[in-house]
Structure formats: C-alpha cells, structure tokens
XYZ file of C-alpha atoms in Angstrom:
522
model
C -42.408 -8.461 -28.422
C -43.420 -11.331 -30.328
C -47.238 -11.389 -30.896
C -49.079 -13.877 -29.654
C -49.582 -16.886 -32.001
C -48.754 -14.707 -34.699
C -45.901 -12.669 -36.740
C -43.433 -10.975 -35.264
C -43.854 -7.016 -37.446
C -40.716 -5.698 -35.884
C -38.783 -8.676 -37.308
C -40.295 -8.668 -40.667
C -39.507 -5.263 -40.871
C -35.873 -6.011 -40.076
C -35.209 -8.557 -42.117
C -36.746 -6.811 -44.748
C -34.196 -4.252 -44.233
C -31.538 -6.590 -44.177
C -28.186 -5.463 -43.171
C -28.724 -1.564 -44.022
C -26.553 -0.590 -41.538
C -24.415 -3.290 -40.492
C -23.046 -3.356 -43.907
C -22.289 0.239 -45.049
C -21.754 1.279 -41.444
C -20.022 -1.830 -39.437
C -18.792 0.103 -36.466
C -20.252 -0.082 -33.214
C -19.914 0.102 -29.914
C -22.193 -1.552 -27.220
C -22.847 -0.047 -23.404
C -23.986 -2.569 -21.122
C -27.270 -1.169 -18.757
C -28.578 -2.770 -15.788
C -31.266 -5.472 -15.923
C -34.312 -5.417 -13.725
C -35.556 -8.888 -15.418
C -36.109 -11.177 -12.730
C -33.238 -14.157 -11.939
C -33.708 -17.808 -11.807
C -34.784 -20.822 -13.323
C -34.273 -23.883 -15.576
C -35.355 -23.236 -19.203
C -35.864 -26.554 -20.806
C -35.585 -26.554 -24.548
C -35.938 -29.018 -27.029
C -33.925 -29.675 -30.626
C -34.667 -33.077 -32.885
C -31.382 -34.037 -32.959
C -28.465 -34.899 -31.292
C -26.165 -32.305 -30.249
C -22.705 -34.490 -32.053
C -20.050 -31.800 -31.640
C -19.097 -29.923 -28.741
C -15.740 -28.081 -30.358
C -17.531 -24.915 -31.546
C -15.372 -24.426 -34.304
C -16.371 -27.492 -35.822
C -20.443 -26.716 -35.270
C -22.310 -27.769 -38.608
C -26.506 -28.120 -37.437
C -28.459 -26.279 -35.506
C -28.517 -27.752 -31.854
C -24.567 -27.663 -32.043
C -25.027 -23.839 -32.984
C -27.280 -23.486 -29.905
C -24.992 -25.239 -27.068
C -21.941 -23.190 -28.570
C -23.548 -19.701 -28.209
C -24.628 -20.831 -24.654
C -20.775 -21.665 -24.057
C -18.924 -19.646 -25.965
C -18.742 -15.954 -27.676
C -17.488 -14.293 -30.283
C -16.073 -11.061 -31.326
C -19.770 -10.012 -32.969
C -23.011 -11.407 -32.880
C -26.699 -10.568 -34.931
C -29.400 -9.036 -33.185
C -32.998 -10.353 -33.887
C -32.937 -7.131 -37.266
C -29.897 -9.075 -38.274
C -27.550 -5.705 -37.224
C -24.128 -6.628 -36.062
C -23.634 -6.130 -32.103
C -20.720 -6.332 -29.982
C -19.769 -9.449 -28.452
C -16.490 -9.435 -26.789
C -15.208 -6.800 -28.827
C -16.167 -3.816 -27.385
C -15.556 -1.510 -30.574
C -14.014 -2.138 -33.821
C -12.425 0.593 -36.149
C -10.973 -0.168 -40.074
C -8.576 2.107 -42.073
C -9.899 3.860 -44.654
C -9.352 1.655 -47.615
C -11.035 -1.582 -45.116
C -8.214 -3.914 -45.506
C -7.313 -3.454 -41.631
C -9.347 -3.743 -38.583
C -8.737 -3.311 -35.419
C -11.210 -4.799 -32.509
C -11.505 -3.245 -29.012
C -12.010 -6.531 -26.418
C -13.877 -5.636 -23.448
C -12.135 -5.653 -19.966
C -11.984 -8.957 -17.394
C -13.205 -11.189 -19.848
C -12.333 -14.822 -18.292
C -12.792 -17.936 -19.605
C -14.777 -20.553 -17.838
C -11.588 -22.001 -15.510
C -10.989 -19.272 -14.517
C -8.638 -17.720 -16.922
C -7.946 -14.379 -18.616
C -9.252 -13.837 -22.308
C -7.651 -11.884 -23.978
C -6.188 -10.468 -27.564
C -3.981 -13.706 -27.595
C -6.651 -15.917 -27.137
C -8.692 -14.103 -30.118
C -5.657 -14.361 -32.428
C -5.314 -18.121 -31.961
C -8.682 -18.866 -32.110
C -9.389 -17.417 -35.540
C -5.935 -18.443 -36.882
C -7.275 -21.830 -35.914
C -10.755 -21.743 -37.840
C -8.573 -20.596 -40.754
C -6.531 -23.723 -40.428
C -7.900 -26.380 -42.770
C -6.241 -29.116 -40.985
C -8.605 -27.963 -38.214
C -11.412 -28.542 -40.534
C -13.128 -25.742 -38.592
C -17.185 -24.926 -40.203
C -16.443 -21.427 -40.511
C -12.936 -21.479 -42.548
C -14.221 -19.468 -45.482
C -16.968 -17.671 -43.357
C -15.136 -15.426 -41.584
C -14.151 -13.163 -44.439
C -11.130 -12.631 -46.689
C -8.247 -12.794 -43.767
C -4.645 -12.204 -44.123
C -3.542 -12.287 -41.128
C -4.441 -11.926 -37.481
C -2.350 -10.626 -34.558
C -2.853 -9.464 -30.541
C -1.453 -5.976 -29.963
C -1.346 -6.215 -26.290
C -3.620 -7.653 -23.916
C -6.921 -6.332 -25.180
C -6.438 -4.986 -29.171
C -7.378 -7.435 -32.229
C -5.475 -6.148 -35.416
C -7.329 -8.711 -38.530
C -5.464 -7.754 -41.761
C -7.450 -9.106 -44.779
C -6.320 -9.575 -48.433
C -8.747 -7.346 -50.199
C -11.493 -4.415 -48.779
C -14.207 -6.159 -47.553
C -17.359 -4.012 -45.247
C -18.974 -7.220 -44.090
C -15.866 -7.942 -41.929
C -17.445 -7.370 -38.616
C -20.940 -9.150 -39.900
C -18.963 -12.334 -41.024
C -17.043 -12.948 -37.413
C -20.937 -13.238 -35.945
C -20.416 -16.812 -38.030
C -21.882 -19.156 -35.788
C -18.791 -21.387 -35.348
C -16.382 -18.237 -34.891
C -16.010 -18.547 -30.747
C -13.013 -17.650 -29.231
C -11.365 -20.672 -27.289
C -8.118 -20.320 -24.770
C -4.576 -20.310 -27.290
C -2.978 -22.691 -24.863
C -6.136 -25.526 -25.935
C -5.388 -24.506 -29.605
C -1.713 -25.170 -29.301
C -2.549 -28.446 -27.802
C -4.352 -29.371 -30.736
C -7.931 -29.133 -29.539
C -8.968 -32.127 -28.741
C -10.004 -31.156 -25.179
C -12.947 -29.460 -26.727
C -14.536 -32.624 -27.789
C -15.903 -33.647 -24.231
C -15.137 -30.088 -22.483
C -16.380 -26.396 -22.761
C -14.014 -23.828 -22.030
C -15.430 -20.644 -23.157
C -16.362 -17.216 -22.115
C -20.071 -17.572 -22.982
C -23.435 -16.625 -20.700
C -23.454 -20.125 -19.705
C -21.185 -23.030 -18.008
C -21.077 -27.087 -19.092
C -22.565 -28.770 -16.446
C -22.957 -32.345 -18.072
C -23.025 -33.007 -21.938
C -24.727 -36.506 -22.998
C -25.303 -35.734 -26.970
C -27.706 -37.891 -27.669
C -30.199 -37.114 -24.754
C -29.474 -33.868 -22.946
C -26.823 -31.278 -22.627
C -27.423 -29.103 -18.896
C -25.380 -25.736 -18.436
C -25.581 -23.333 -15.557
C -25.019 -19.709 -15.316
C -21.644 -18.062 -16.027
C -20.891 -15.595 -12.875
C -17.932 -14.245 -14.448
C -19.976 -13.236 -18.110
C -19.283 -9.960 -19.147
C -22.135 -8.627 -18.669
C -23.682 -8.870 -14.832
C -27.040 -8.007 -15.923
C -27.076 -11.334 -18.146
C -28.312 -14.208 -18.430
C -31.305 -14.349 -16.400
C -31.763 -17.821 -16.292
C -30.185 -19.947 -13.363
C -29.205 -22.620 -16.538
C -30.566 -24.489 -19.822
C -31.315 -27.698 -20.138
C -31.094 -29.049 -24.002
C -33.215 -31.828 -24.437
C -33.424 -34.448 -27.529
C -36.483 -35.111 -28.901
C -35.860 -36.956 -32.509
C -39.699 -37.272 -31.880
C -42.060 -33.980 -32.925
C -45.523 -35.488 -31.389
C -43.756 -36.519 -28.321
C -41.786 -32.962 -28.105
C -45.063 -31.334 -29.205
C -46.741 -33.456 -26.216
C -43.970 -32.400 -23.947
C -44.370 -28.736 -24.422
C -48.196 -28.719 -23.783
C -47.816 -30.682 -21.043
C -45.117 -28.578 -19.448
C -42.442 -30.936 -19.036
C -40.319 -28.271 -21.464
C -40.469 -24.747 -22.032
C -39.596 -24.081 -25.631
C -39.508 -25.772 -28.503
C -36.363 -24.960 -31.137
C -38.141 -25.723 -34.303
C -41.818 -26.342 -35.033
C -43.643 -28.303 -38.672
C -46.771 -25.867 -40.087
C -48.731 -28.542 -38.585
C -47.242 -27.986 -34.906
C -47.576 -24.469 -35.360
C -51.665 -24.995 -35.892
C -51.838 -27.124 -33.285
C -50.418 -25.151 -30.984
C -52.563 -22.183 -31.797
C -55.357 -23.569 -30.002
C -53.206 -24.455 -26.891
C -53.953 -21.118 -24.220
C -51.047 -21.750 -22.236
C -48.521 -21.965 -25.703
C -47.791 -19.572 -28.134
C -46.781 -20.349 -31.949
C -44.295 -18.169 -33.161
C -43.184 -17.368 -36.580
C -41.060 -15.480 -38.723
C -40.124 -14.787 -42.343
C -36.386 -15.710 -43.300
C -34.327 -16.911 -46.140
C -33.888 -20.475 -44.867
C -34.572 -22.921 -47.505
C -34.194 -26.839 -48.784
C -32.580 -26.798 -51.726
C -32.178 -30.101 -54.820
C -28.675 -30.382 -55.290
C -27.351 -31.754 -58.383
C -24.026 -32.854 -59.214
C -22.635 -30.933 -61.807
C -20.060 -32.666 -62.607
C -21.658 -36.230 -62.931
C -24.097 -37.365 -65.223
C -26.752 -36.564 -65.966
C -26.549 -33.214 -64.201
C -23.203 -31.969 -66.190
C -26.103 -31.505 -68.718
C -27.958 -28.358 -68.090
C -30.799 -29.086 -70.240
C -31.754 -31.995 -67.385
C -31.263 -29.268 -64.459
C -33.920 -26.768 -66.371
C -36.206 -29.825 -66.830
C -36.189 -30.942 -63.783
C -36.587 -27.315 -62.463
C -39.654 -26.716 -64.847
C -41.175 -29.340 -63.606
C -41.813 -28.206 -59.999
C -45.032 -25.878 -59.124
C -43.594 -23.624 -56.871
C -47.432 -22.828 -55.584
C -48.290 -25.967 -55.214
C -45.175 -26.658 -53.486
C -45.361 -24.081 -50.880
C -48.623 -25.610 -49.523
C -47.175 -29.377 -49.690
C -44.465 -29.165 -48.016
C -44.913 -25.703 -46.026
C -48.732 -25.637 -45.250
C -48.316 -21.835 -46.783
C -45.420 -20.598 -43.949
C -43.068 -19.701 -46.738
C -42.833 -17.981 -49.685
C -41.573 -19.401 -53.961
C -38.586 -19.651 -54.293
C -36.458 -18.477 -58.191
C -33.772 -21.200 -57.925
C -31.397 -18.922 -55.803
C -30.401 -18.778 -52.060
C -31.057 -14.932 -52.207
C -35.004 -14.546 -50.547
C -36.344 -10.729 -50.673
C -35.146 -10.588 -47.087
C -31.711 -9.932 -48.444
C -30.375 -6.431 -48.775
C -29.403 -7.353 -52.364
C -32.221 -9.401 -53.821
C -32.844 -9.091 -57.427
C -36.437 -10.062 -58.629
C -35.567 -11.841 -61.769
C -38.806 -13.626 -63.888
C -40.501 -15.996 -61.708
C -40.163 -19.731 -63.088
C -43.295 -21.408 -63.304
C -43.814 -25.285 -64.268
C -44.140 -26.260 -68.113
C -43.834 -29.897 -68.402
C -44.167 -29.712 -72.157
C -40.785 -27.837 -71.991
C -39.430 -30.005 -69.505
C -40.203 -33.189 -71.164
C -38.749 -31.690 -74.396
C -35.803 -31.141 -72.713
C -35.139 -34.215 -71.250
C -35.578 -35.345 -74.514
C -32.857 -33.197 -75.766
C -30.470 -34.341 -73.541
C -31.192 -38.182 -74.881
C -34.007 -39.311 -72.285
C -36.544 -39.958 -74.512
C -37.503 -43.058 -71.962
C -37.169 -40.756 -69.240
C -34.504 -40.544 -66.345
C -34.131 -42.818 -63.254
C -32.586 -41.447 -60.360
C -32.335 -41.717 -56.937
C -33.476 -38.641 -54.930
C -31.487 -38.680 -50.900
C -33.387 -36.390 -48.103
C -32.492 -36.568 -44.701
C -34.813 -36.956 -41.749
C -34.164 -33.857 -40.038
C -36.018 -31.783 -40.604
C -38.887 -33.887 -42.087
C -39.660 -31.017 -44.428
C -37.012 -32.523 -46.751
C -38.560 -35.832 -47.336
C -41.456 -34.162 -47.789
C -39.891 -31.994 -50.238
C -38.604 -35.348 -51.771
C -41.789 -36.889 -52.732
C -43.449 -33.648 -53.627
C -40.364 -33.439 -56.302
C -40.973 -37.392 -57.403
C -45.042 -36.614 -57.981
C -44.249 -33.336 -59.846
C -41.567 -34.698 -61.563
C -42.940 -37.627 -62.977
C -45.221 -36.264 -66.390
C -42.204 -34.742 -67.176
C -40.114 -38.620 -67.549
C -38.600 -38.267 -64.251
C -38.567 -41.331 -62.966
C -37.802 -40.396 -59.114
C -36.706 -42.848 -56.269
C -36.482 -41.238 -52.699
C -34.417 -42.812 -50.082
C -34.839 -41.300 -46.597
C -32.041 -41.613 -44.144
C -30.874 -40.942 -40.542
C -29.803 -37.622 -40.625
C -26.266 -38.891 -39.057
C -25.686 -41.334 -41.935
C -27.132 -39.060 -44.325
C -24.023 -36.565 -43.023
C -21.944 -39.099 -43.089
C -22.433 -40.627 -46.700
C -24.267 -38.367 -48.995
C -24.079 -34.681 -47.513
C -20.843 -33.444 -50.136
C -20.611 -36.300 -51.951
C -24.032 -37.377 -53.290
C -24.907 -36.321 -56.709
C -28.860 -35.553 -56.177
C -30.158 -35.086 -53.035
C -31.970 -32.325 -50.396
C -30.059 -29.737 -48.489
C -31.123 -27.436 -45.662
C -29.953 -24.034 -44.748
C -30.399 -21.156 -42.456
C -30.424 -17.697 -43.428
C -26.580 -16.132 -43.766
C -26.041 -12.721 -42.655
C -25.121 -12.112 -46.477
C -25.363 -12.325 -49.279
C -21.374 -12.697 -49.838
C -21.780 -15.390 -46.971
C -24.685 -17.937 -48.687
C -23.018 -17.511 -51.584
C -19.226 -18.269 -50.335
C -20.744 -20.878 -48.317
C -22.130 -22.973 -51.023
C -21.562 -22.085 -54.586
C -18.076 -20.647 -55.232
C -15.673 -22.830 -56.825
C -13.832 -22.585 -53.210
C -17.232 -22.906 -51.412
C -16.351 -25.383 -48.359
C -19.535 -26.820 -48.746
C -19.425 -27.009 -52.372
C -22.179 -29.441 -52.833
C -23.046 -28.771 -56.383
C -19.928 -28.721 -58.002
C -21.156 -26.070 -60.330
C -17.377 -23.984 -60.440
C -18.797 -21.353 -62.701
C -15.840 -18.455 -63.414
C -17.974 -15.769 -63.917
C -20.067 -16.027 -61.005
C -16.973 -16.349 -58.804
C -15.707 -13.460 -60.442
C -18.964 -11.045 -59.771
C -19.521 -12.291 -56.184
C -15.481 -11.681 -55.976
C -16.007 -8.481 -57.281
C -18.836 -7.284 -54.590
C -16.059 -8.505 -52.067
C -13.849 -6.150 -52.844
C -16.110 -2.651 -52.915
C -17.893 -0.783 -50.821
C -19.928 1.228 -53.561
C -23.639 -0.443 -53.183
C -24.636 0.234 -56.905
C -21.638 -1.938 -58.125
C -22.300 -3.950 -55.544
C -25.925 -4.421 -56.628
C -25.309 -5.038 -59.853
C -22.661 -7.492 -59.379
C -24.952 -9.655 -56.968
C -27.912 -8.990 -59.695
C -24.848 -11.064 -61.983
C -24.590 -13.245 -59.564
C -28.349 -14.344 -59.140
C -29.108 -13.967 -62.903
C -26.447 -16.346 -63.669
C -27.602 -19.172 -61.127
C -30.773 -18.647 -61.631
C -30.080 -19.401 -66.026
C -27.741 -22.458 -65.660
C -29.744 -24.404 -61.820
C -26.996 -25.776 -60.181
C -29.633 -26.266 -57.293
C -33.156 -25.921 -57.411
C -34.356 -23.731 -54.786
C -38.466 -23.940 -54.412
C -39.317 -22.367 -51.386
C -37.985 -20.221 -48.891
C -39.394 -21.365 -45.535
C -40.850 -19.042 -42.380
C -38.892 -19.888 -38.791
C -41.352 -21.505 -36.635
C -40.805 -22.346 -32.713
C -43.044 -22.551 -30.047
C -42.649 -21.845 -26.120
C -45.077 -21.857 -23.108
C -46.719 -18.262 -21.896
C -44.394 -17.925 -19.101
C -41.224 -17.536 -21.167
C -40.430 -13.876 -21.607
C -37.693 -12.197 -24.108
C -37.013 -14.918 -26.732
C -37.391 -13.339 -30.104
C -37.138 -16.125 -32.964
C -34.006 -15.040 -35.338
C -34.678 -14.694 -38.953
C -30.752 -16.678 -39.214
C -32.337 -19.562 -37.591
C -28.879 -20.297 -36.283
C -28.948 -17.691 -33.995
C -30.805 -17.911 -30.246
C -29.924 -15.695 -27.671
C -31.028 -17.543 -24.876
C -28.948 -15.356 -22.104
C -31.940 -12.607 -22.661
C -34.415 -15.127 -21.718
C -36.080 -14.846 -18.271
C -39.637 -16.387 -16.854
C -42.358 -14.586 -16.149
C -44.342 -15.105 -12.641
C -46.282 -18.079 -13.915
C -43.509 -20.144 -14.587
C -43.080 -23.170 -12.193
C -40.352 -23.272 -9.859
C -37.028 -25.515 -10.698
C-alpha cells in the first residue's frame, strides 16, 4: 500500500529491480481469485489535457493511454514492479531458440457489442499496428515481428525475425490493444468516435476536450474486476483549479501532480500525495542534422553548461534525481554508471568557440505547455546557458500546436517521456536510426548496431555490455541532453483504495480501484 503522503518502498524496490524476471523468464500464467473489494461508484479523475485520440493504436500522451486501458486490453500488461502479467493471453510459451511464440487467449473473451474475441481478432490487430499506413504509436514497439497468425479460435502464433526475450514485455506497449478484425478490415475509422474493446470498462460518452465517462464492462474477463460502477475523465488544462477540485471533493484523483502540488497537498488531511521514483524524463533535443547541432562540439557545450544540481531543485523542487545525458535512469535493469557530467562553462564557452561562435549562438529553444515542467526546464536551460554565449530564446506553446508543428520536426526543443519497460524499448523508441520518433536525427551505426546486438541474445553479460556501448556512446557524442530524471507524482482523496502510482507513468490500472466507506455516494 502506498504510504501516506510519502514513498511507495515496495515500488522503489521494484523498479529498482527492473525487469529481473520478466526479462530472463517471460512466461507466465495468471489465475484469476475472487474479490471481496466492495462494488460501486464513480471515480472522477483528472488529466491536463485533452484526451485527442480515441483509436488506441494511435495513443501518443498520457490521458489517451489512460481511456485506452479503461477500453481496451492487450495480450500483456506491467504490474506496479514493472513484471509482465497476463492480459488476455492466458499463457505464452517460445521455442527454444525465441524466434516463435505462441500465446494462450483466455476463454469467452467478448468485445464490447457483444462479440467473440478471439485469435483472429489478435492477429489483425497487431498486423495492423505493424502497418505503417496505419501510422499506429506502437509500430516499432512491439518487438522484432515477422509474422503473426490465429491457430484456431484461441492460439496466437507471433513469429519474429531474430531471438528476442522481451517479446512478451514489449506487447504490454501501451497502444498494443486488440480491436475486432472486421473494424480493421474496414479501415478503422470507426474507432475515432467509438470504443469497441474488451477492456474493464465501456464508452459511455467521449467529449475530448472536457470529459470522457465509461461504465463497467459485465462481460470483462475477470468477474471479480473492476470494482468501480465507471470513470469519469475530466479535463483540467488548469493545475490550481484541478488542485482546488480535488480538495474540495468535486474529483477523486488527480493523474499527475507539480512538486509544488505535491507540498500542498501534504497538509490537506483528507488527500494524500503520492510519489514514486521512475525513469521519466524531459529531454533537449537537438537536430543533428541541422546546424548548428550537426556540430558536436555545440551539443557538449551546451550540455556543460547545465548544473544538473541546481537543475533538479528548479525545475523538480528535489522529486527527481541528475540525469548523464541518457534515457537509461538506475531504475533500469541495465544501467551503466558512466562519469557524472558536471557544468564547466570555461569548457563550454571554449567550445562554442571552436565550433566558430566566438559571438555566441542564438537560438530558439520550443517547450510545450504540458506538462509545465518543460517550460520550466526551458528557462532554467536559457539562465544556465547564457555565461557560456548561449544566447537562448524560449517560445512556449499549446501543447496541441506544439504536436502539431515542432514535436519531429523542430531542431531544438523539450521532449517528455515516460518510463519504457526497457531498455531495448526507450532506446528503439527514440534514438535508432529507425526510431519512429526519431527526434534527434542522430543515426549513429554503431549504436544501432550494439542495441541490435542486445536484441538478438539472451546472455545478460553480452547483453550488459552491449547496452553499457550503447549508453557510453550517447552519453560521448549528446544527441539529447537529458538533466533530470523526474519522480511520478499524483494525488487522490483518503477514500480511494488500491491505486498504486506506476513507475511507467503510462500505465494506471484503474479496474483495481475501489472506495473505501468514506467515499460519498454517486
């Protein structure tokens, strides 16, 4: 149970541990027990922005995440120690060399009109996020997949193009839901106002902007879950106002909390602050393929110029710990502690120098407002930047147009990200040459090649030193500068029982939520 106003241990400890078993031993098999939590209610929770996509596949923030795991499943999902669980799979097996799997479903599964799910519908639905015409979120998530085919009604065969353990870890992805193959063959579109899944919740009216209200799935696989009668998922682009909301009553839990929230709410008796350690960070990406960032010398500067102490209490009030200029926190099974960088300006100015700023460098410096840690990020990075001859403008946007116009095609600007399951996944996520969010542009051949490598065995001493390759080399040659690595914080009145925060801040698990006696009645 999550301590009050305080640290989870139990997660720490997981996280710290992260992936121990799901990697090296990725079989499982879940049996689903009776619940004597207590039924009923209407959990209200609140995200700061609007919930634009309802098609799960195509899922990119956190609030989409959220409504698409109360809708929809998948074959796997992470438990709160970041261990793969079953999902609608009810076992998986893999041949010995790992370049076949076959996944169990569980029986009855229905979708939410009422029809079957079965092997078919998991076949077309990962075929589908493998589709780059579907532009699905997860395409190079999933893992390294050949092919995918139903063998009968309720047997999953995936057959993948190289070994890879972390099979059953990557199709937890948070946009990997199964969807019916007769809405896939139709092209999808459906899913854009409509929710036809199999998940522990039903679409009762979706207005993205404001609120999003589901009710409990009778048919979910498991009768014991959820406990909830539904969700509502309210907008609140405001923090004070949600903040003031959440005292007040008028909702139950809060998504995602500032430092400053988090204090605030400490002294509240009838709220509790929660928090936990993760790998989710903001990261400066720099175009590596435009000037002036094709010139390494002006990515060390810049990096050198940045107190990572300094910046951890700016922009995170403390809840978070320095960042090396890597997306690989010591929560990952695979971390390698390389030399801590530390600012030297006199280096840094040198530098720029070196690359022909004498004068210094004006730029232009994008951040998002959601979450407001990345403008405040932005203006740390203009003040720290500045003795160095950065000359730093920050423009703050919408987060919408900021999506829309800079997010993968900008050439300097601040990124957020969640915790991936691992370490394969942040970095096939982001920095690979074939990265489908390939922000950087970095396309270095021998990090492909060692993270490429790791892929492909399941001995954890290569693999360890190939991810050590990995980290060394991003952390010599900054594509993005990576300061902090930020702790999760939420918040939730007294009465809400069973929500542990997830270290993958993408994942929720509302359906083993239930209210406690106090909680008023709706």
């Amino acid at each position: 149970m999550t301590d009050r106003k305080g640290i989870n241990r139990r997660q720490f400890l997981g996280s710290s541990a992260l992936l121990a078993g799901a990697t090296l031993i990725p079989w499982s098999n879940t049996v689903l027990a009776a619940s004597n939590k207590p039924k009923g209610g209407i959990l209200r929770i609140c995200v700061d922005q609007a919930v634009s996509v309802l098609n799960p596949l195509k899922t990119r923030v956190n609030p989409e995440y959220l409504v698409a795991e109360l809708l929809y499943s998948g074959l796997t999902r992470l438990r709160p120690d970041m261990k793969v669980e079953a999902d609608l799979a009810e076992s998986w097996t893999a041949n010995d060399d790992l370049t076949e799997w076959t996944f169990k479903l569980r029986s009855n599964l229905k979708f939410h009109d009422g029809s079957a799910c079965s092997a078919k519908d998991v076949a077309a639905s990962l075929l589908a996020i493998l589709d780059p015409n579907n532009a699905a979120s997860g395409r190079k998530n999933i893992g390294p997949i050949q092919s995918v085919s139903a063998k009968g009604t309720d047997l999953v065969v995936i057959t993948l193009t190289q070994p890879y353990a972390d099979l059953p870890v990557n199709l937890a992805y948070p946009s990997a839901k199964i969807v019916p193959a007769a809405i896939v063959e139709q092209g999808m579109d459906a899913l854009a106002q409509k929710a036809v899944g199999t998940g522990p919740f039903k679409l009762v009216s979706y207005e993205p902007e404001r609120k999003i209200v589901v009710a409990r799935n009778p048919d979910y696989y498991d009768p014991a879950r959820p406990h909830l009668n539904g969700v509502e998922v309210v907008v609140y682009p405001d923090s004070t106002a949600a903040g003031s909301a959440l005292i007040s009553g008028d909702i139950d839990l809060m998504m995602a909390i500032s430092a400053t929230d988090y204090q605030r709410f400490q002294g509240e008796s009838q709220v509790d602050a929660l928090r936990v350690p993760s790998g989710q960070f903001l990261n400066i990406n720099m175009a590596c393929d435009q000037k002036p960032f094709d010139d390494p010398k002006v990515r060390e500067a810049l990096a050198l110029s940045i107190d990572r102490d300094a910046m951890l209490q700016f922009v995170a009030d403390g809840f978070a710990t320095a960042g090396n200029d890597t997306p690989i926190s010591k929560a990952y099974q695979y971390f390698d502690a390389l030399p801590q960088r530390k600012a030297d300006l006199a280096k840094a100015k040198a530098l720029l120098k070196e690359a022909g700023y004498s004068d210094g460098l004006n730029i232009k410096l994008v951040a998002s407002d959601k979450p407001e840690t990345r403008a405040q990020l932005a203006i740390a990075v203009r003040e720290m930047a500045k003795p160095a001859g950065f000359n730093i403008e920050v423009e703050t946007m919408a987060h919408a147009t900021y999506l829309d116009q800079v997010w993968k095609k900008g050439n300097f600007y601040v990124g957020f990200y969640n915790m991936q399951p691992t370490v394969d996944a942040v970095f096939s996520l982001l920095y690979t040459s074939d990265a489908p969010w390939n922000e950087t542009r970095w396309n270095n051949d021998k990090f492909d090649a060692a993270v490429k490598a790791a892929q492909k065995t399941t001995d954890n001493a290569e693999r360890t030193k190939l991810y050590a390759t990995a980290q060394t080399l991003m952390h010599d040659e900054i594509p993005s500068i990576i300061p902090t690595f930020f702790d999760i914080l939420a918040a939730q009145r007294t009465y809400v029982e069973g929500y542990q925060l997830h270290p993958r801040g993408a994942v929720f698990r509302l359906d083993e939520v239930w209210f406690g006696p106090k909680a008023p009645k709706r």
